[in-house]
Short mmCIF file of N, CA and C in Angstrom, two decimals:
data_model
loop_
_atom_site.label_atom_id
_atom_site.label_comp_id
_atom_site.label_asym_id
_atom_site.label_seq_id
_atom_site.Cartn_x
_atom_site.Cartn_y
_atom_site.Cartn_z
N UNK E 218 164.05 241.22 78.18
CA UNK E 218 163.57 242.14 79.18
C UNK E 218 163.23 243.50 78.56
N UNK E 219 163.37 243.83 77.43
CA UNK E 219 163.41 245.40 76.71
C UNK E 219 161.66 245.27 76.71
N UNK E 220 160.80 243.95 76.66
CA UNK E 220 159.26 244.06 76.50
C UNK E 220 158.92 244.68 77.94
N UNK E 221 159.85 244.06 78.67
CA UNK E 221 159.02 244.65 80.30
C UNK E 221 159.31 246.35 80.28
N UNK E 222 160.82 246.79 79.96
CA UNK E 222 160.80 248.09 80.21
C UNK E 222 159.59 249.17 79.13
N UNK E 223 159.22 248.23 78.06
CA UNK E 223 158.52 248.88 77.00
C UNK E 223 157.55 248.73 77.87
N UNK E 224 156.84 248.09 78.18
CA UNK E 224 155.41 247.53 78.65
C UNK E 224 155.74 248.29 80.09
N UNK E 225 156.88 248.81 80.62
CA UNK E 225 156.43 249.37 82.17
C UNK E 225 155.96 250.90 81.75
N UNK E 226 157.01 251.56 80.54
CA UNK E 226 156.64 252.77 80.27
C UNK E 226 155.22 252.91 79.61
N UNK E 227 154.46 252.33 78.97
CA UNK E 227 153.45 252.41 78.24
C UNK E 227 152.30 252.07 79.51
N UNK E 228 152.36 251.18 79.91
CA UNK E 228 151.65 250.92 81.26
C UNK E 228 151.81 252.03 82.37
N UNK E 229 152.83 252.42 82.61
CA UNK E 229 152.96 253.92 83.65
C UNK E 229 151.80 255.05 82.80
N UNK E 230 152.11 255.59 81.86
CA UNK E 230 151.50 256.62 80.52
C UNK E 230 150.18 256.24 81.04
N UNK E 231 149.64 255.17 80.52
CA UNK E 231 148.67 254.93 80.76
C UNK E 231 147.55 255.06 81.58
N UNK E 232 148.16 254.64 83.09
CA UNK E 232 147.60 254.76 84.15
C UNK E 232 147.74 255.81 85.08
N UNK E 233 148.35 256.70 84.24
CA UNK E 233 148.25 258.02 84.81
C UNK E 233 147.34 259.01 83.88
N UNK E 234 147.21 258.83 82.81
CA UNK E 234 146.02 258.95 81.83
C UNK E 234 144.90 258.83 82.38
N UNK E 235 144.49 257.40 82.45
CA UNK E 235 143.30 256.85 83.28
C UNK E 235 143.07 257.76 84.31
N UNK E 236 144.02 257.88 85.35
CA UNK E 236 143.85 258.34 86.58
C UNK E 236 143.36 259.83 86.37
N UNK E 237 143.96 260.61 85.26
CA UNK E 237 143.38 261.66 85.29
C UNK E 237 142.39 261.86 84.92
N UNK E 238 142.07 260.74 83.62
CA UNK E 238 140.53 261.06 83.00
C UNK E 238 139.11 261.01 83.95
N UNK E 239 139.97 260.08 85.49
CA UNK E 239 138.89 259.32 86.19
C UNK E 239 138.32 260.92 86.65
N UNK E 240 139.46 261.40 87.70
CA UNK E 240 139.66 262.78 88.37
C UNK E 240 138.85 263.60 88.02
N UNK E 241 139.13 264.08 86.25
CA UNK E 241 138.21 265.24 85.58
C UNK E 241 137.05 264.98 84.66
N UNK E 242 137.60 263.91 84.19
CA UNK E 242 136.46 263.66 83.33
C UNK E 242 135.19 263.07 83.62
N UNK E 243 135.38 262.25 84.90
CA UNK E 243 134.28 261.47 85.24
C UNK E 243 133.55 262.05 86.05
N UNK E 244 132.92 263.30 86.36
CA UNK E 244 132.30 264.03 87.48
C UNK E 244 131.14 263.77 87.71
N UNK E 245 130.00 264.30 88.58
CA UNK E 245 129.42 263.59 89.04
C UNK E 245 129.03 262.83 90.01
N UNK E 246 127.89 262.55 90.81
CA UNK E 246 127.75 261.64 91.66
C UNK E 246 127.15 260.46 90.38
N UNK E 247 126.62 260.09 89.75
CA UNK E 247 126.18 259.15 88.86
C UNK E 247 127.42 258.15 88.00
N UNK E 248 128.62 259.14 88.41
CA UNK E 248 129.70 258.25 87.59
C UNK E 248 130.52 257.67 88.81
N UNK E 249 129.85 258.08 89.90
CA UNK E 249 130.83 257.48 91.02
C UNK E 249 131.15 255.97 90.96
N UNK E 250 130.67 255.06 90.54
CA UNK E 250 131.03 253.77 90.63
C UNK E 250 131.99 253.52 89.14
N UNK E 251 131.94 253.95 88.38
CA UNK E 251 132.38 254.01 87.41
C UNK E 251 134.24 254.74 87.79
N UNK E 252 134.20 255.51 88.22
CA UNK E 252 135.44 256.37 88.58
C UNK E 252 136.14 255.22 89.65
N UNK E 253 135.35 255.02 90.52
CA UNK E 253 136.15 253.94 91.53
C UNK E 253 137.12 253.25 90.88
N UNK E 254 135.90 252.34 89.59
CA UNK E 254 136.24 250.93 89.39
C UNK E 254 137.73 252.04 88.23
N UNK E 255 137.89 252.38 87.82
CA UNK E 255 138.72 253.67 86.82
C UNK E 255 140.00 254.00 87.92
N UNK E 256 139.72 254.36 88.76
CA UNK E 256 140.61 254.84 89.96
C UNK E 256 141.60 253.40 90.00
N UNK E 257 140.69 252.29 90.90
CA UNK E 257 141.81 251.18 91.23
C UNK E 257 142.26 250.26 90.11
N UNK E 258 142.06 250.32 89.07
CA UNK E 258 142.22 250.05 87.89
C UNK E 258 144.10 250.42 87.54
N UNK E 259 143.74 252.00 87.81
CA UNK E 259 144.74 253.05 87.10
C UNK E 259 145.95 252.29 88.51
N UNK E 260 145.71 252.80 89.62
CA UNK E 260 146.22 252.23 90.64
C UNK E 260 147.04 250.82 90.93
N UNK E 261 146.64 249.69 90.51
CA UNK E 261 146.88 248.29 89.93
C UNK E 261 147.52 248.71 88.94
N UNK E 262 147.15 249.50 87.88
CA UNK E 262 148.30 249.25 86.45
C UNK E 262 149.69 250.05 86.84
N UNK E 263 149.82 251.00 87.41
CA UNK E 263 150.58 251.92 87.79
C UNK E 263 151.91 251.15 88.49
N UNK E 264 151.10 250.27 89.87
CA UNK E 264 151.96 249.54 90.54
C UNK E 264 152.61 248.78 89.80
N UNK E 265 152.00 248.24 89.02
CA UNK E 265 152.04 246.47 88.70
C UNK E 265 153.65 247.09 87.44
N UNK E 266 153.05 248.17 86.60
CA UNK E 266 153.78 248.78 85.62
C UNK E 266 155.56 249.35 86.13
N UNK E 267 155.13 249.70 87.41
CA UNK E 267 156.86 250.30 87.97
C UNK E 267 157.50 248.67 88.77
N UNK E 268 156.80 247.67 89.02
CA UNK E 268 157.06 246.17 89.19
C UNK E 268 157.94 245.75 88.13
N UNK E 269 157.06 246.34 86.53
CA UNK E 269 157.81 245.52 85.44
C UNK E 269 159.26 245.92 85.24
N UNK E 270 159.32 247.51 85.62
CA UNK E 270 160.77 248.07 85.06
C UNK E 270 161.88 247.75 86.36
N UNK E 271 161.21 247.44 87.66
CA UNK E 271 162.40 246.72 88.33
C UNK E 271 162.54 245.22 88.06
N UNK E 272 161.68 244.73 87.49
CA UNK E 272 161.88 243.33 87.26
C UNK E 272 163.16 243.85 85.87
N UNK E 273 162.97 244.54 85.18
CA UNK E 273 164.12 244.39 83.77
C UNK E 273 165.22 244.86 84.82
N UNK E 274 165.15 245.40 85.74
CA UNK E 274 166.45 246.50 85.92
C UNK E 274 166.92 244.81 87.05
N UNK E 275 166.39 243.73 87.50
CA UNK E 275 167.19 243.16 88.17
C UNK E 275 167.81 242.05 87.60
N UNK E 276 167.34 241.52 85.60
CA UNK E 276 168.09 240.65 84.82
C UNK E 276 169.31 240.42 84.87
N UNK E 277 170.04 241.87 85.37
CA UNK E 277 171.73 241.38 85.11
C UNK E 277 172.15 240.59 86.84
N UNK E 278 171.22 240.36 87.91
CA UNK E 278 171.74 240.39 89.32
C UNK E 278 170.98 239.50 89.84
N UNK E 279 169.59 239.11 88.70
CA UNK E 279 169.66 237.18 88.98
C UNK E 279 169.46 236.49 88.37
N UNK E 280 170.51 235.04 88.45
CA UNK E 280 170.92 234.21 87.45
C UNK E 280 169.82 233.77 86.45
N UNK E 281 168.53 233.63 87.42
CA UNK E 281 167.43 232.77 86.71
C UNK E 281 166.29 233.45 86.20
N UNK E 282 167.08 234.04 84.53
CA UNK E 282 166.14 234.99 84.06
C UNK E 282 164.74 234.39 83.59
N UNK E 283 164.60 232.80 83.64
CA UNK E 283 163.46 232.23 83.64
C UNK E 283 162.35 232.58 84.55
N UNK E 284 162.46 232.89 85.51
CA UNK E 284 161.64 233.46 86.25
C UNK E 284 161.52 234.53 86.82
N UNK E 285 162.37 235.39 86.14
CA UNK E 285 161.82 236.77 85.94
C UNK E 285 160.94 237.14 84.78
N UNK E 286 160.87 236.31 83.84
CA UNK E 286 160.53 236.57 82.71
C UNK E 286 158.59 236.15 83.20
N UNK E 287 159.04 235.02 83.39
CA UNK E 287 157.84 234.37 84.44
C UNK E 287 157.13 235.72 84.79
N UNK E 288 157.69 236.19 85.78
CA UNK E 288 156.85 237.43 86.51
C UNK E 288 156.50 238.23 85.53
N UNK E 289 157.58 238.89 84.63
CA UNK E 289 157.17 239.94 83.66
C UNK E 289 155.63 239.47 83.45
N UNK E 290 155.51 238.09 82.90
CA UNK E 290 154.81 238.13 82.05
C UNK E 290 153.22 237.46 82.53
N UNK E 291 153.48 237.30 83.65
CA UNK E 291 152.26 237.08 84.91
C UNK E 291 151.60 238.51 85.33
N UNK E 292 152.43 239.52 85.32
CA UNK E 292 151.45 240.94 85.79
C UNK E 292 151.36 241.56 84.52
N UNK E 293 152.48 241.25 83.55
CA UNK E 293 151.64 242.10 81.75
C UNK E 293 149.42 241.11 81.96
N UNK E 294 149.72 239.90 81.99
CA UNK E 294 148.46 239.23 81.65
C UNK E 294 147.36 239.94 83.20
N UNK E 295 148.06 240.33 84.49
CA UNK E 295 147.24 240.83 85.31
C UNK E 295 146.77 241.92 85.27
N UNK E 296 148.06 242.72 84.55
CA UNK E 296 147.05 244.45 84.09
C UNK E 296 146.14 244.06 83.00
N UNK E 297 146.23 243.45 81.90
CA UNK E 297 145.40 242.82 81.22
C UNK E 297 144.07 242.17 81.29
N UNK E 298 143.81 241.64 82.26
CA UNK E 298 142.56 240.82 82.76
C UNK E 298 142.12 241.54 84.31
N UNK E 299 143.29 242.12 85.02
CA UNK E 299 142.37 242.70 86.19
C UNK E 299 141.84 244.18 86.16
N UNK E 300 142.69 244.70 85.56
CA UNK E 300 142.99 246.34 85.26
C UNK E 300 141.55 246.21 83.92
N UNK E 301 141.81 245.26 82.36
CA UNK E 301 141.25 245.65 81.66
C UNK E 301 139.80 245.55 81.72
N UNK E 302 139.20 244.13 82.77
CA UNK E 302 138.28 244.00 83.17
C UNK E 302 137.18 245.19 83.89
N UNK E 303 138.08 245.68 84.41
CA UNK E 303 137.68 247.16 85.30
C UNK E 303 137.12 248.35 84.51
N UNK E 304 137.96 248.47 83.42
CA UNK E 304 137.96 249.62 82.80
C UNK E 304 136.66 249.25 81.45
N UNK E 305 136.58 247.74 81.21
CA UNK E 305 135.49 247.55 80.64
C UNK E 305 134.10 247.68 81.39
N UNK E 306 134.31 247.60 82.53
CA UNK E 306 133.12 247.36 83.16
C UNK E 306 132.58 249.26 83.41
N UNK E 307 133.79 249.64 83.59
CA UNK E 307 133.71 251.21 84.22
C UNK E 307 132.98 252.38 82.78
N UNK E 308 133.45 251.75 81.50
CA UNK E 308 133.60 252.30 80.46
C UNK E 308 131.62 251.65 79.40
N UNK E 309 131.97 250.51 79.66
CA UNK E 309 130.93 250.17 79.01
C UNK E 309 129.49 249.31 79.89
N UNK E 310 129.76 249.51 81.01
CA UNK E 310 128.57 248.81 82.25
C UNK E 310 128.17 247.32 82.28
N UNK E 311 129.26 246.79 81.21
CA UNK E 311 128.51 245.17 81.18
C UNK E 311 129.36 244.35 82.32
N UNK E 312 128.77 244.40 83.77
CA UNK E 312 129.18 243.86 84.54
C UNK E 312 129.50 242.53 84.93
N UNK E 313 129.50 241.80 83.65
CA UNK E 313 129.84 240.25 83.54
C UNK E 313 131.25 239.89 83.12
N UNK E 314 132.25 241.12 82.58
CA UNK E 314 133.21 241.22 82.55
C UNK E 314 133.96 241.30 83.87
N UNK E 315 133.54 241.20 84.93
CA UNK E 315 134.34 241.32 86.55
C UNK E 315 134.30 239.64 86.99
N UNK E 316 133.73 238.45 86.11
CA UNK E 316 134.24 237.71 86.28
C UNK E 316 135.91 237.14 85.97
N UNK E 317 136.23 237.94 85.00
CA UNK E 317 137.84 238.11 84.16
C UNK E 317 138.95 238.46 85.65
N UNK E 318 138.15 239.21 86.23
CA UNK E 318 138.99 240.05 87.32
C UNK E 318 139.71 239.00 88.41
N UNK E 319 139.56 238.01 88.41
CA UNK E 319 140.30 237.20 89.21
C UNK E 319 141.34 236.50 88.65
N UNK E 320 141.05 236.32 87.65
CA UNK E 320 142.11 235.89 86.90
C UNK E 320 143.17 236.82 87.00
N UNK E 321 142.77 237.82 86.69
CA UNK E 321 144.24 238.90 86.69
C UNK E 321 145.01 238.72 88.09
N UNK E 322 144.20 238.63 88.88
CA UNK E 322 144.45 238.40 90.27
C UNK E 322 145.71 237.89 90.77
N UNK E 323 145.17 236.78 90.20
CA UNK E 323 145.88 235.57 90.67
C UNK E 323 146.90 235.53 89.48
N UNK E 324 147.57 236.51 88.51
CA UNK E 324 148.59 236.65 87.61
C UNK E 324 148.88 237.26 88.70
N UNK E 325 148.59 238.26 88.88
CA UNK E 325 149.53 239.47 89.87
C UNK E 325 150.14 238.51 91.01
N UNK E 326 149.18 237.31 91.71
CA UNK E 326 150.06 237.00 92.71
C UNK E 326 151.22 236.26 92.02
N UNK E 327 150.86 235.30 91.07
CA UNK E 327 151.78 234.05 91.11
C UNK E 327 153.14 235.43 90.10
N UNK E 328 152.97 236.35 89.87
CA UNK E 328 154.26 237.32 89.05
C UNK E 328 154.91 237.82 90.47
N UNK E 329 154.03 237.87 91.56
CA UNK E 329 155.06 238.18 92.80
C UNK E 329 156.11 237.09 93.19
N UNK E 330 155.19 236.21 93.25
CA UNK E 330 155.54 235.08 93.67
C UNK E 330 157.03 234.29 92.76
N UNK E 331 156.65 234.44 91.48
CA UNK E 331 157.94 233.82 90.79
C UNK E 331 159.24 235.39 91.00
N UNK E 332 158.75 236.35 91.21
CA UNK E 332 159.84 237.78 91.24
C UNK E 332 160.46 237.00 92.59
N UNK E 333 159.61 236.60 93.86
CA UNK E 333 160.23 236.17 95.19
C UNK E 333 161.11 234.77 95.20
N UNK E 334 160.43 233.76 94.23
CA UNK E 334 161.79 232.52 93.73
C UNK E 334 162.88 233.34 93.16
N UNK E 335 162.85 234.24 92.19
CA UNK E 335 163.86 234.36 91.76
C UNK E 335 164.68 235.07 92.61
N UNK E 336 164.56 235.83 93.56
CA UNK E 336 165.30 236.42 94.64
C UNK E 336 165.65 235.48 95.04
N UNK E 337 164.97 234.86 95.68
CA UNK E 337 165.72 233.85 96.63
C UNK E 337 166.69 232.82 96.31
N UNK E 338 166.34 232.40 94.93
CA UNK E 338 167.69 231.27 94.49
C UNK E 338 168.55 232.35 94.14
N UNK E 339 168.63 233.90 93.79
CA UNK E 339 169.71 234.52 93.93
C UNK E 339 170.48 234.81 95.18
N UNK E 340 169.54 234.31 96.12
CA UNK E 340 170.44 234.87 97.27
C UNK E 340 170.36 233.68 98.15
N UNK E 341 170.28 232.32 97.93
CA UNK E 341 170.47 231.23 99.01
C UNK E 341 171.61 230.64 98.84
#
């Protein structure tokens, strides 16, 4: 679990980075689509990133660190493919990279989804 708390702090940094670069750096009405896709990007990594450090902080309180690990490592690959997809597309305009973006997607759900098994066989 020390990768998730590493990967929540570096992922937080990050997407508050982003978020600011979107804010100041991206001005403009011409960068507006660009800042969006930058904005919910930062937004998604941010969440997904304070997800990872309660997923480490709940290893000692449920049994089945198999599927916490599961999750960790379902939203590391969703900031990765949904978040990085974004920021390629926002950064460099090749909009064929937003096919990637579902994929991340559907990491983010199924990392909820195994965080919600593992609750629950902790608590049935």
């Amino acid at each position: 679990m020390r990768l998730s708390v590493v990967m929540a702090g570096l992922n937080g940094a990050m997407a508050v980075a982003l978020g600011a670069f979107a804010a100041h750096g991206m001005a403009g009405t011409d960068m507006e689509y660009a800042r969006s896709l930058v904005d919910k990007g930062a937004h998604y990594q941010l969440v997904h990133g304070v997800a990872l450090a309660a997923i480490a902080g709940l290893v000692h309180h449920v049994p089945d660190e198999k599927l916490l690990r599961i999750a960790a490592y379902a939203m590391l690959a969703g900031i990765l493919f949904f978040c990085g997809s974004l920021y390629v597309i926002a950064f460099s305009g090749i909009s064929a990279f937003g096919a990637i973006a579902p994929i991340g997607g559907v990491s983010f759900i199924a990392g909820w989804l195994a965080l919600a098994a593992a609750g629950y066989r902790r608590f049935a």
